[in-house]
Amino acid sequence: ISHKPGSSLCHNIMYCPGRLYPLLVGMALSSHQSATNNPSVVTWLVDGSNLRCSRGVPHERDSIIEELQKIASPSDMKTTNCRDVLISNVVLVFDGDHNETFHKSRLSSWFQYIVTDGKDKQKDRGDDYIIEQALPELKDLDGRVHLVTADKDLGKRARATGIMKGGSIVHPPKFWKQYLPNLQVKQNRNEVTKSRMK
């Protein structure tokens, strides 16, 4: 189907032969379905203990939490009314120290951090939580899951779940130095745009 340069497809539909009209309608519906099926949420699932051991990354949990909060979407963004906006969801998991019990803190709708139980001194307790709890909880979200870790075994286990939906394994130093600043700038722009629309 062709149309003259400078003219809209909708304008040209009016002059298409009747037998082509069902085809055009089908194309329009297909295009609409493709657009509305695009992922509305991208999740950054972060192996916090692995991240904090990386070069150039603060060792303090609070510093990491503060920086990652800046890339999470605000609580008032919902998947039901933001199909044209990609929501940024952050799940941060730390290994608990030997004097810590499990706790989960949801600081907003799209940001939470978890500290696993460290009293039993179980090895890979953060990794197990990511595979057994964090990923299954993300299964019903409509979007990709990117895992931030340098742990190759954890990466393989995460991919094997099938829940990442084409998401990537991101190396922690690269995430901290390249991804994080860009994501923070993008989130700031989204906030400015949102405030202007009010």
mmCIF file with all atom_site columns, C-alpha atoms in Angstrom:
data_model
loop_
_atom_site.group_PDB
_atom_site.id
_atom_site.type_symbol
_atom_site.label_atom_id
_atom_site.label_alt_id
_atom_site.label_comp_id
_atom_site.label_asym_id
_atom_site.label_entity_id
_atom_site.label_seq_id
_atom_site.pdbx_PDB_ins_code
_atom_site.Cartn_x
_atom_site.Cartn_y
_atom_site.Cartn_z
_atom_site.occupancy
_atom_site.B_iso_or_equiv
_atom_site.pdbx_formal_charge
_atom_site.auth_seq_id
_atom_site.auth_comp_id
_atom_site.auth_asym_id
_atom_site.auth_atom_id
_atom_site.pdbx_PDB_model_num
ATOM 1   C CA . ILE A 1 1   ? 0.000   0.000   0.000  1.00 0.00 ? 1   ILE A CA 1
ATOM 2   C CA . SER A 1 2   ? 1.486   3.341   -0.991 1.00 0.00 ? 2   SER A CA 1
ATOM 3   C CA . HIS A 1 3   ? 0.549   6.934   -0.430 1.00 0.00 ? 3   HIS A CA 1
ATOM 4   C CA . LYS A 1 4   ? 1.814   10.265  -1.671 1.00 0.00 ? 4   LYS A CA 1
ATOM 5   C CA . PRO A 1 5   ? 4.677   11.922  0.210  1.00 0.00 ? 5   PRO A CA 1
ATOM 6   C CA . GLY A 1 6   ? 3.436   14.544  2.625  1.00 0.00 ? 6   GLY A CA 1
ATOM 7   C CA . SER A 1 7   ? -0.012  12.934  2.928  1.00 0.00 ? 7   SER A CA 1
ATOM 8   C CA . SER A 1 8   ? -1.157  10.849  5.873  1.00 0.00 ? 8   SER A CA 1
ATOM 9   C CA . LEU A 1 9   ? -2.103  7.190   5.618  1.00 0.00 ? 9   LEU A CA 1
ATOM 10  C CA . CYS A 1 10  ? -5.449  8.011   7.266  1.00 0.00 ? 10  CYS A CA 1
ATOM 11  C CA . HIS A 1 11  ? -6.165  10.569  4.536  1.00 0.00 ? 11  HIS A CA 1
ATOM 12  C CA . ASN A 1 12  ? -5.380  8.072   1.802  1.00 0.00 ? 12  ASN A CA 1
ATOM 13  C CA . ILE A 1 13  ? -7.586  5.385   3.349  1.00 0.00 ? 13  ILE A CA 1
ATOM 14  C CA . MET A 1 14  ? -10.590 7.486   2.405  1.00 0.00 ? 14  MET A CA 1
ATOM 15  C CA . TYR A 1 15  ? -9.740  7.001   -1.255 1.00 0.00 ? 15  TYR A CA 1
ATOM 16  C CA . CYS A 1 16  ? -8.708  3.350   -1.199 1.00 0.00 ? 16  CYS A CA 1
ATOM 17  C CA . PRO A 1 17  ? -10.842 0.847   -3.114 1.00 0.00 ? 17  PRO A CA 1
ATOM 18  C CA . GLY A 1 18  ? -13.372 -0.900  -0.874 1.00 0.00 ? 18  GLY A CA 1
ATOM 19  C CA . ARG A 1 19  ? -11.698 -4.269  -1.195 1.00 0.00 ? 19  ARG A CA 1
ATOM 20  C CA . LEU A 1 20  ? -8.534  -2.891  0.495  1.00 0.00 ? 20  LEU A CA 1
ATOM 21  C CA . TYR A 1 21  ? -10.359 -1.417  3.472  1.00 0.00 ? 21  TYR A CA 1
ATOM 22  C CA . PRO A 1 22  ? -10.458 -4.670  5.539  1.00 0.00 ? 22  PRO A CA 1
ATOM 23  C CA . LEU A 1 23  ? -6.723  -5.095  4.927  1.00 0.00 ? 23  LEU A CA 1
ATOM 24  C CA . LEU A 1 24  ? -6.011  -1.587  6.204  1.00 0.00 ? 24  LEU A CA 1
ATOM 25  C CA . VAL A 1 25  ? -8.139  -2.134  9.275  1.00 0.00 ? 25  VAL A CA 1
ATOM 26  C CA . GLY A 1 26  ? -6.273  -5.359  9.992  1.00 0.00 ? 26  GLY A CA 1
ATOM 27  C CA . MET A 1 27  ? -2.939  -3.560  9.661  1.00 0.00 ? 27  MET A CA 1
ATOM 28  C CA . ALA A 1 28  ? -4.088  -0.844  12.044 1.00 0.00 ? 28  ALA A CA 1
ATOM 29  C CA . LEU A 1 29  ? -5.264  -3.345  14.648 1.00 0.00 ? 29  LEU A CA 1
ATOM 30  C CA . SER A 1 30  ? -2.049  -5.324  14.356 1.00 0.00 ? 30  SER A CA 1
ATOM 31  C CA . SER A 1 31  ? -0.015  -2.138  14.832 1.00 0.00 ? 31  SER A CA 1
ATOM 32  C CA . HIS A 1 32  ? -2.098  -1.161  17.861 1.00 0.00 ? 32  HIS A CA 1
ATOM 33  C CA . GLN A 1 33  ? -1.731  -4.576  19.453 1.00 0.00 ? 33  GLN A CA 1
ATOM 34  C CA . SER A 1 34  ? 2.008   -4.514  18.872 1.00 0.00 ? 34  SER A CA 1
ATOM 35  C CA . ALA A 1 35  ? 2.282   -1.118  20.544 1.00 0.00 ? 35  ALA A CA 1
ATOM 36  C CA . THR A 1 36  ? 0.156   -2.016  23.555 1.00 0.00 ? 36  THR A CA 1
ATOM 37  C CA . ASN A 1 37  ? 2.012   -5.289  24.058 1.00 0.00 ? 37  ASN A CA 1
ATOM 38  C CA . ASN A 1 38  ? 5.319   -3.520  24.545 1.00 0.00 ? 38  ASN A CA 1
ATOM 39  C CA . PRO A 1 39  ? 6.776   -4.032  28.037 1.00 0.00 ? 39  PRO A CA 1
ATOM 40  C CA . SER A 1 40  ? 5.625   -1.304  30.423 1.00 0.00 ? 40  SER A CA 1
ATOM 41  C CA . VAL A 1 41  ? 8.037   -2.186  33.236 1.00 0.00 ? 41  VAL A CA 1
ATOM 42  C CA . VAL A 1 42  ? 11.766  -2.805  33.270 1.00 0.00 ? 42  VAL A CA 1
ATOM 43  C CA . THR A 1 43  ? 13.157  -4.302  36.480 1.00 0.00 ? 43  THR A CA 1
ATOM 44  C CA . TRP A 1 44  ? 16.683  -3.905  37.755 1.00 0.00 ? 44  TRP A CA 1
ATOM 45  C CA . LEU A 1 45  ? 17.298  -6.882  40.032 1.00 0.00 ? 45  LEU A CA 1
ATOM 46  C CA . VAL A 1 46  ? 20.540  -6.126  41.831 1.00 0.00 ? 46  VAL A CA 1
ATOM 47  C CA . ASP A 1 47  ? 22.859  -8.527  43.628 1.00 0.00 ? 47  ASP A CA 1
ATOM 48  C CA . GLY A 1 48  ? 23.731  -5.933  46.261 1.00 0.00 ? 48  GLY A CA 1
ATOM 49  C CA . SER A 1 49  ? 26.511  -7.860  47.975 1.00 0.00 ? 49  SER A CA 1
ATOM 50  C CA . ASN A 1 50  ? 28.207  -8.466  44.646 1.00 0.00 ? 50  ASN A CA 1
ATOM 51  C CA . LEU A 1 51  ? 27.759  -4.824  43.674 1.00 0.00 ? 51  LEU A CA 1
ATOM 52  C CA . ARG A 1 52  ? 29.216  -3.410  46.882 1.00 0.00 ? 52  ARG A CA 1
ATOM 53  C CA . CYS A 1 53  ? 32.382  -5.509  46.414 1.00 0.00 ? 53  CYS A CA 1
ATOM 54  C CA . SER A 1 54  ? 33.009  -4.002  42.974 1.00 0.00 ? 54  SER A CA 1
ATOM 55  C CA . ARG A 1 55  ? 35.658  -1.412  42.258 1.00 0.00 ? 55  ARG A CA 1
ATOM 56  C CA . GLY A 1 56  ? 34.396  2.156   42.448 1.00 0.00 ? 56  GLY A CA 1
ATOM 57  C CA . VAL A 1 57  ? 31.188  1.246   44.270 1.00 0.00 ? 57  VAL A CA 1
ATOM 58  C CA . PRO A 1 58  ? 30.575  2.426   47.871 1.00 0.00 ? 58  PRO A CA 1
ATOM 59  C CA . HIS A 1 59  ? 30.694  -0.382  50.404 1.00 0.00 ? 59  HIS A CA 1
ATOM 60  C CA . GLU A 1 60  ? 27.989  1.147   52.585 1.00 0.00 ? 60  GLU A CA 1
ATOM 61  C CA . ARG A 1 61  ? 24.504  -0.218  51.978 1.00 0.00 ? 61  ARG A CA 1
ATOM 62  C CA . ASP A 1 62  ? 22.864  3.141   52.638 1.00 0.00 ? 62  ASP A CA 1
ATOM 63  C CA . SER A 1 63  ? 24.906  4.807   49.891 1.00 0.00 ? 63  SER A CA 1
ATOM 64  C CA . ILE A 1 64  ? 23.936  2.128   47.381 1.00 0.00 ? 64  ILE A CA 1
ATOM 65  C CA . ILE A 1 65  ? 20.282  2.315   48.398 1.00 0.00 ? 65  ILE A CA 1
ATOM 66  C CA . GLU A 1 66  ? 20.307  6.103   48.042 1.00 0.00 ? 66  GLU A CA 1
ATOM 67  C CA . GLU A 1 67  ? 21.735  5.986   44.524 1.00 0.00 ? 67  GLU A CA 1
ATOM 68  C CA . LEU A 1 68  ? 19.477  3.195   43.289 1.00 0.00 ? 68  LEU A CA 1
ATOM 69  C CA . GLN A 1 69  ? 16.363  4.921   44.609 1.00 0.00 ? 69  GLN A CA 1
ATOM 70  C CA . LYS A 1 70  ? 17.055  7.675   42.083 1.00 0.00 ? 70  LYS A CA 1
ATOM 71  C CA . ILE A 1 71  ? 16.377  5.346   39.139 1.00 0.00 ? 71  ILE A CA 1
ATOM 72  C CA . ALA A 1 72  ? 13.082  3.947   40.452 1.00 0.00 ? 72  ALA A CA 1
ATOM 73  C CA . SER A 1 73  ? 9.840   5.371   39.119 1.00 0.00 ? 73  SER A CA 1
ATOM 74  C CA . PRO A 1 74  ? 7.605   7.290   41.558 1.00 0.00 ? 74  PRO A CA 1
ATOM 75  C CA . SER A 1 75  ? 4.875   5.415   43.386 1.00 0.00 ? 75  SER A CA 1
ATOM 76  C CA . ASP A 1 76  ? 2.020   7.118   41.535 1.00 0.00 ? 76  ASP A CA 1
ATOM 77  C CA . MET A 1 77  ? 3.038   5.553   38.225 1.00 0.00 ? 77  MET A CA 1
ATOM 78  C CA . LYS A 1 78  ? 0.839   2.548   37.454 1.00 0.00 ? 78  LYS A CA 1
ATOM 79  C CA . THR A 1 79  ? 1.067   -0.090  34.737 1.00 0.00 ? 79  THR A CA 1
ATOM 80  C CA . THR A 1 80  ? -2.602  0.426   33.898 1.00 0.00 ? 80  THR A CA 1
ATOM 81  C CA . ASN A 1 81  ? -2.271  4.042   32.805 1.00 0.00 ? 81  ASN A CA 1
ATOM 82  C CA . CYS A 1 82  ? 1.348   4.359   31.702 1.00 0.00 ? 82  CYS A CA 1
ATOM 83  C CA . ARG A 1 83  ? 1.580   2.151   28.626 1.00 0.00 ? 83  ARG A CA 1
ATOM 84  C CA . ASP A 1 84  ? 3.492   4.884   26.810 1.00 0.00 ? 84  ASP A CA 1
ATOM 85  C CA . VAL A 1 85  ? 6.018   5.287   29.643 1.00 0.00 ? 85  VAL A CA 1
ATOM 86  C CA . LEU A 1 86  ? 8.569   2.683   30.686 1.00 0.00 ? 86  LEU A CA 1
ATOM 87  C CA . ILE A 1 87  ? 8.368   2.196   34.451 1.00 0.00 ? 87  ILE A CA 1
ATOM 88  C CA . SER A 1 88  ? 11.661  1.529   36.229 1.00 0.00 ? 88  SER A CA 1
ATOM 89  C CA . ASN A 1 89  ? 11.373  -1.037  39.020 1.00 0.00 ? 89  ASN A CA 1
ATOM 90  C CA . VAL A 1 90  ? 14.304  -1.769  41.370 1.00 0.00 ? 90  VAL A CA 1
ATOM 91  C CA . VAL A 1 91  ? 14.785  -4.822  43.585 1.00 0.00 ? 91  VAL A CA 1
ATOM 92  C CA . LEU A 1 92  ? 18.002  -4.800  45.621 1.00 0.00 ? 92  LEU A CA 1
ATOM 93  C CA . VAL A 1 93  ? 19.148  -7.892  47.549 1.00 0.00 ? 93  VAL A CA 1
ATOM 94  C CA . PHE A 1 94  ? 21.902  -8.002  50.176 1.00 0.00 ? 94  PHE A CA 1
ATOM 95  C CA . ASP A 1 95  ? 23.396  -10.928 52.074 1.00 0.00 ? 95  ASP A CA 1
ATOM 96  C CA . GLY A 1 96  ? 22.574  -10.388 55.747 1.00 0.00 ? 96  GLY A CA 1
ATOM 97  C CA . ASP A 1 97  ? 25.456  -10.186 58.204 1.00 0.00 ? 97  ASP A CA 1
ATOM 98  C CA . HIS A 1 98  ? 25.738  -12.909 60.834 1.00 0.00 ? 98  HIS A CA 1
ATOM 99  C CA . ASN A 1 99  ? 23.920  -10.765 63.394 1.00 0.00 ? 99  ASN A CA 1
ATOM 100 C CA . GLU A 1 100 ? 21.016  -9.881  61.066 1.00 0.00 ? 100 GLU A CA 1
ATOM 101 C CA . THR A 1 101 ? 17.630  -11.462 60.520 1.00 0.00 ? 101 THR A CA 1
ATOM 102 C CA . PHE A 1 102 ? 15.633  -11.266 57.301 1.00 0.00 ? 102 PHE A CA 1
ATOM 103 C CA . HIS A 1 103 ? 13.876  -8.031  56.503 1.00 0.00 ? 103 HIS A CA 1
ATOM 104 C CA . LYS A 1 104 ? 12.294  -6.457  53.435 1.00 0.00 ? 104 LYS A CA 1
ATOM 105 C CA . SER A 1 105 ? 11.820  -2.713  53.040 1.00 0.00 ? 105 SER A CA 1
ATOM 106 C CA . ARG A 1 106 ? 9.575   -1.312  50.312 1.00 0.00 ? 106 ARG A CA 1
ATOM 107 C CA . LEU A 1 107 ? 10.443  2.372   50.157 1.00 0.00 ? 107 LEU A CA 1
ATOM 108 C CA . SER A 1 108 ? 8.065   3.013   47.259 1.00 0.00 ? 108 SER A CA 1
ATOM 109 C CA . SER A 1 109 ? 5.878   1.086   44.818 1.00 0.00 ? 109 SER A CA 1
ATOM 110 C CA . TRP A 1 110 ? 8.874   0.617   42.506 1.00 0.00 ? 110 TRP A CA 1
ATOM 111 C CA . PHE A 1 111 ? 11.771  0.285   44.929 1.00 0.00 ? 111 PHE A CA 1
ATOM 112 C CA . GLN A 1 112 ? 12.484  -2.333  47.546 1.00 0.00 ? 112 GLN A CA 1
ATOM 113 C CA . TYR A 1 113 ? 15.538  -3.758  49.202 1.00 0.00 ? 113 TYR A CA 1
ATOM 114 C CA . ILE A 1 114 ? 15.930  -7.044  50.995 1.00 0.00 ? 114 ILE A CA 1
ATOM 115 C CA . VAL A 1 115 ? 18.466  -8.198  53.587 1.00 0.00 ? 115 VAL A CA 1
ATOM 116 C CA . THR A 1 116 ? 18.570  -11.976 53.914 1.00 0.00 ? 116 THR A CA 1
ATOM 117 C CA . ASP A 1 117 ? 18.869  -13.866 57.196 1.00 0.00 ? 117 ASP A CA 1
ATOM 118 C CA . GLY A 1 118 ? 22.524  -14.130 58.113 1.00 0.00 ? 118 GLY A CA 1
ATOM 119 C CA . LYS A 1 119 ? 22.252  -15.877 61.464 1.00 0.00 ? 119 LYS A CA 1
ATOM 120 C CA . ASP A 1 120 ? 22.235  -19.350 59.951 1.00 0.00 ? 120 ASP A CA 1
ATOM 121 C CA . LYS A 1 121 ? 25.428  -18.420 58.033 1.00 0.00 ? 121 LYS A CA 1
ATOM 122 C CA . GLN A 1 122 ? 24.071  -20.097 54.917 1.00 0.00 ? 122 GLN A CA 1
ATOM 123 C CA . LYS A 1 123 ? 26.316  -19.674 51.875 1.00 0.00 ? 123 LYS A CA 1
ATOM 124 C CA . ASP A 1 124 ? 24.855  -17.898 48.828 1.00 0.00 ? 124 ASP A CA 1
ATOM 125 C CA . ARG A 1 125 ? 21.763  -16.870 50.816 1.00 0.00 ? 125 ARG A CA 1
ATOM 126 C CA . GLY A 1 126 ? 21.324  -13.728 48.703 1.00 0.00 ? 126 GLY A CA 1
ATOM 127 C CA . ASP A 1 127 ? 21.631  -15.717 45.485 1.00 0.00 ? 127 ASP A CA 1
ATOM 128 C CA . ASP A 1 128 ? 19.066  -18.244 46.662 1.00 0.00 ? 128 ASP A CA 1
ATOM 129 C CA . TYR A 1 129 ? 16.645  -15.471 47.574 1.00 0.00 ? 129 TYR A CA 1
ATOM 130 C CA . ILE A 1 130 ? 17.001  -13.947 44.100 1.00 0.00 ? 130 ILE A CA 1
ATOM 131 C CA . ILE A 1 131 ? 16.216  -17.274 42.417 1.00 0.00 ? 131 ILE A CA 1
ATOM 132 C CA . GLU A 1 132 ? 13.601  -18.634 44.811 1.00 0.00 ? 132 GLU A CA 1
ATOM 133 C CA . GLN A 1 133 ? 11.779  -15.448 45.861 1.00 0.00 ? 133 GLN A CA 1
ATOM 134 C CA . ALA A 1 134 ? 12.658  -12.272 43.947 1.00 0.00 ? 134 ALA A CA 1
ATOM 135 C CA . LEU A 1 135 ? 12.386  -13.627 40.407 1.00 0.00 ? 135 LEU A CA 1
ATOM 136 C CA . PRO A 1 136 ? 9.119   -15.559 40.940 1.00 0.00 ? 136 PRO A CA 1
ATOM 137 C CA . GLU A 1 137 ? 7.569   -12.391 42.401 1.00 0.00 ? 137 GLU A CA 1
ATOM 138 C CA . LEU A 1 138 ? 8.425   -10.593 39.143 1.00 0.00 ? 138 LEU A CA 1
ATOM 139 C CA . LYS A 1 139 ? 6.898   -13.256 36.916 1.00 0.00 ? 139 LYS A CA 1
ATOM 140 C CA . ASP A 1 140 ? 3.604   -11.446 36.368 1.00 0.00 ? 140 ASP A CA 1
ATOM 141 C CA . LEU A 1 141 ? 5.140   -8.056  35.574 1.00 0.00 ? 141 LEU A CA 1
ATOM 142 C CA . ASP A 1 142 ? 4.907   -7.117  31.902 1.00 0.00 ? 142 ASP A CA 1
ATOM 143 C CA . GLY A 1 143 ? 8.543   -6.439  31.083 1.00 0.00 ? 143 GLY A CA 1
ATOM 144 C CA . ARG A 1 144 ? 12.176  -7.476  31.093 1.00 0.00 ? 144 ARG A CA 1
ATOM 145 C CA . VAL A 1 145 ? 14.307  -8.197  34.149 1.00 0.00 ? 145 VAL A CA 1
ATOM 146 C CA . HIS A 1 146 ? 17.957  -7.144  34.066 1.00 0.00 ? 146 HIS A CA 1
ATOM 147 C CA . LEU A 1 147 ? 20.189  -8.814  36.655 1.00 0.00 ? 147 LEU A CA 1
ATOM 148 C CA . VAL A 1 148 ? 23.171  -6.856  37.982 1.00 0.00 ? 148 VAL A CA 1
ATOM 149 C CA . THR A 1 149 ? 25.830  -9.346  39.104 1.00 0.00 ? 149 THR A CA 1
ATOM 150 C CA . ALA A 1 150 ? 29.296  -10.646 38.291 1.00 0.00 ? 150 ALA A CA 1
ATOM 151 C CA . ASP A 1 151 ? 28.358  -14.098 39.590 1.00 0.00 ? 151 ASP A CA 1
ATOM 152 C CA . LYS A 1 152 ? 28.252  -16.320 36.506 1.00 0.00 ? 152 LYS A CA 1
ATOM 153 C CA . ASP A 1 153 ? 26.531  -19.178 38.319 1.00 0.00 ? 153 ASP A CA 1
ATOM 154 C CA . LEU A 1 154 ? 23.784  -16.843 39.549 1.00 0.00 ? 154 LEU A CA 1
ATOM 155 C CA . GLY A 1 155 ? 23.386  -15.512 36.019 1.00 0.00 ? 155 GLY A CA 1
ATOM 156 C CA . LYS A 1 156 ? 22.917  -19.030 34.634 1.00 0.00 ? 156 LYS A CA 1
ATOM 157 C CA . ARG A 1 157 ? 20.409  -19.908 37.328 1.00 0.00 ? 157 ARG A CA 1
ATOM 158 C CA . ALA A 1 158 ? 18.455  -16.709 36.678 1.00 0.00 ? 158 ALA A CA 1
ATOM 159 C CA . ARG A 1 159 ? 18.285  -17.286 32.925 1.00 0.00 ? 159 ARG A CA 1
ATOM 160 C CA . ALA A 1 160 ? 17.164  -20.878 33.475 1.00 0.00 ? 160 ALA A CA 1
ATOM 161 C CA . THR A 1 161 ? 14.033  -19.656 35.263 1.00 0.00 ? 161 THR A CA 1
ATOM 162 C CA . GLY A 1 162 ? 12.737  -18.076 32.047 1.00 0.00 ? 162 GLY A CA 1
ATOM 163 C CA . ILE A 1 163 ? 11.484  -15.078 34.028 1.00 0.00 ? 163 ILE A CA 1
ATOM 164 C CA . MET A 1 164 ? 14.016  -12.536 32.763 1.00 0.00 ? 164 MET A CA 1
ATOM 165 C CA . LYS A 1 165 ? 12.078  -12.265 29.468 1.00 0.00 ? 165 LYS A CA 1
ATOM 166 C CA . GLY A 1 166 ? 15.105  -11.333 27.375 1.00 0.00 ? 166 GLY A CA 1
ATOM 167 C CA . GLY A 1 167 ? 16.726  -9.183  30.067 1.00 0.00 ? 167 GLY A CA 1
ATOM 168 C CA . SER A 1 168 ? 20.499  -8.865  30.334 1.00 0.00 ? 168 SER A CA 1
ATOM 169 C CA . ILE A 1 169 ? 23.149  -9.804  32.865 1.00 0.00 ? 169 ILE A CA 1
ATOM 170 C CA . VAL A 1 170 ? 24.916  -6.521  33.622 1.00 0.00 ? 170 VAL A CA 1
ATOM 171 C CA . HIS A 1 171 ? 28.409  -6.401  35.117 1.00 0.00 ? 171 HIS A CA 1
ATOM 172 C CA . PRO A 1 172 ? 28.354  -4.347  38.354 1.00 0.00 ? 172 PRO A CA 1
ATOM 173 C CA . PRO A 1 173 ? 31.153  -1.844  37.568 1.00 0.00 ? 173 PRO A CA 1
ATOM 174 C CA . LYS A 1 174 ? 29.599  -1.132  34.173 1.00 0.00 ? 174 LYS A CA 1
ATOM 175 C CA . PHE A 1 175 ? 26.187  -0.720  35.763 1.00 0.00 ? 175 PHE A CA 1
ATOM 176 C CA . TRP A 1 176 ? 27.515  1.688   38.394 1.00 0.00 ? 176 TRP A CA 1
ATOM 177 C CA . LYS A 1 177 ? 29.695  3.793   36.113 1.00 0.00 ? 177 LYS A CA 1
ATOM 178 C CA . GLN A 1 178 ? 27.641  3.822   32.897 1.00 0.00 ? 178 GLN A CA 1
ATOM 179 C CA . TYR A 1 179 ? 24.078  2.619   33.361 1.00 0.00 ? 179 TYR A CA 1
ATOM 180 C CA . LEU A 1 180 ? 23.318  4.244   36.711 1.00 0.00 ? 180 LEU A CA 1
ATOM 181 C CA . PRO A 1 181 ? 24.184  7.875   35.807 1.00 0.00 ? 181 PRO A CA 1
ATOM 182 C CA . ASN A 1 182 ? 22.242  7.623   32.535 1.00 0.00 ? 182 ASN A CA 1
ATOM 183 C CA . LEU A 1 183 ? 19.230  6.062   34.243 1.00 0.00 ? 183 LEU A CA 1
ATOM 184 C CA . GLN A 1 184 ? 19.267  8.793   36.895 1.00 0.00 ? 184 GLN A CA 1
ATOM 185 C CA . VAL A 1 185 ? 19.305  11.509  34.229 1.00 0.00 ? 185 VAL A CA 1
ATOM 186 C CA . LYS A 1 186 ? 16.448  9.803   32.398 1.00 0.00 ? 186 LYS A CA 1
ATOM 187 C CA . GLN A 1 187 ? 14.394  9.547   35.582 1.00 0.00 ? 187 GLN A CA 1
ATOM 188 C CA . ASN A 1 188 ? 15.002  13.236  36.340 1.00 0.00 ? 188 ASN A CA 1
ATOM 189 C CA . ARG A 1 189 ? 13.762  14.137  32.855 1.00 0.00 ? 189 ARG A CA 1
ATOM 190 C CA . ASN A 1 190 ? 10.654  12.035  33.384 1.00 0.00 ? 190 ASN A CA 1
ATOM 191 C CA . GLU A 1 191 ? 9.968   13.864  36.630 1.00 0.00 ? 191 GLU A CA 1
ATOM 192 C CA . VAL A 1 192 ? 10.362  17.266  34.951 1.00 0.00 ? 192 VAL A CA 1
ATOM 193 C CA . THR A 1 193 ? 8.068   16.250  32.090 1.00 0.00 ? 193 THR A CA 1
ATOM 194 C CA . LYS A 1 194 ? 5.502   14.931  34.524 1.00 0.00 ? 194 LYS A CA 1
ATOM 195 C CA . SER A 1 195 ? 5.526   18.127  36.611 1.00 0.00 ? 195 SER A CA 1
ATOM 196 C CA . ARG A 1 196 ? 4.979   20.272  33.488 1.00 0.00 ? 196 ARG A CA 1
ATOM 197 C CA . MET A 1 197 ? 1.950   18.198  32.525 1.00 0.00 ? 197 MET A CA 1
ATOM 198 C CA . LYS A 1 198 ? 0.193   18.907  35.838 1.00 0.00 ? 198 LYS A CA 1
#
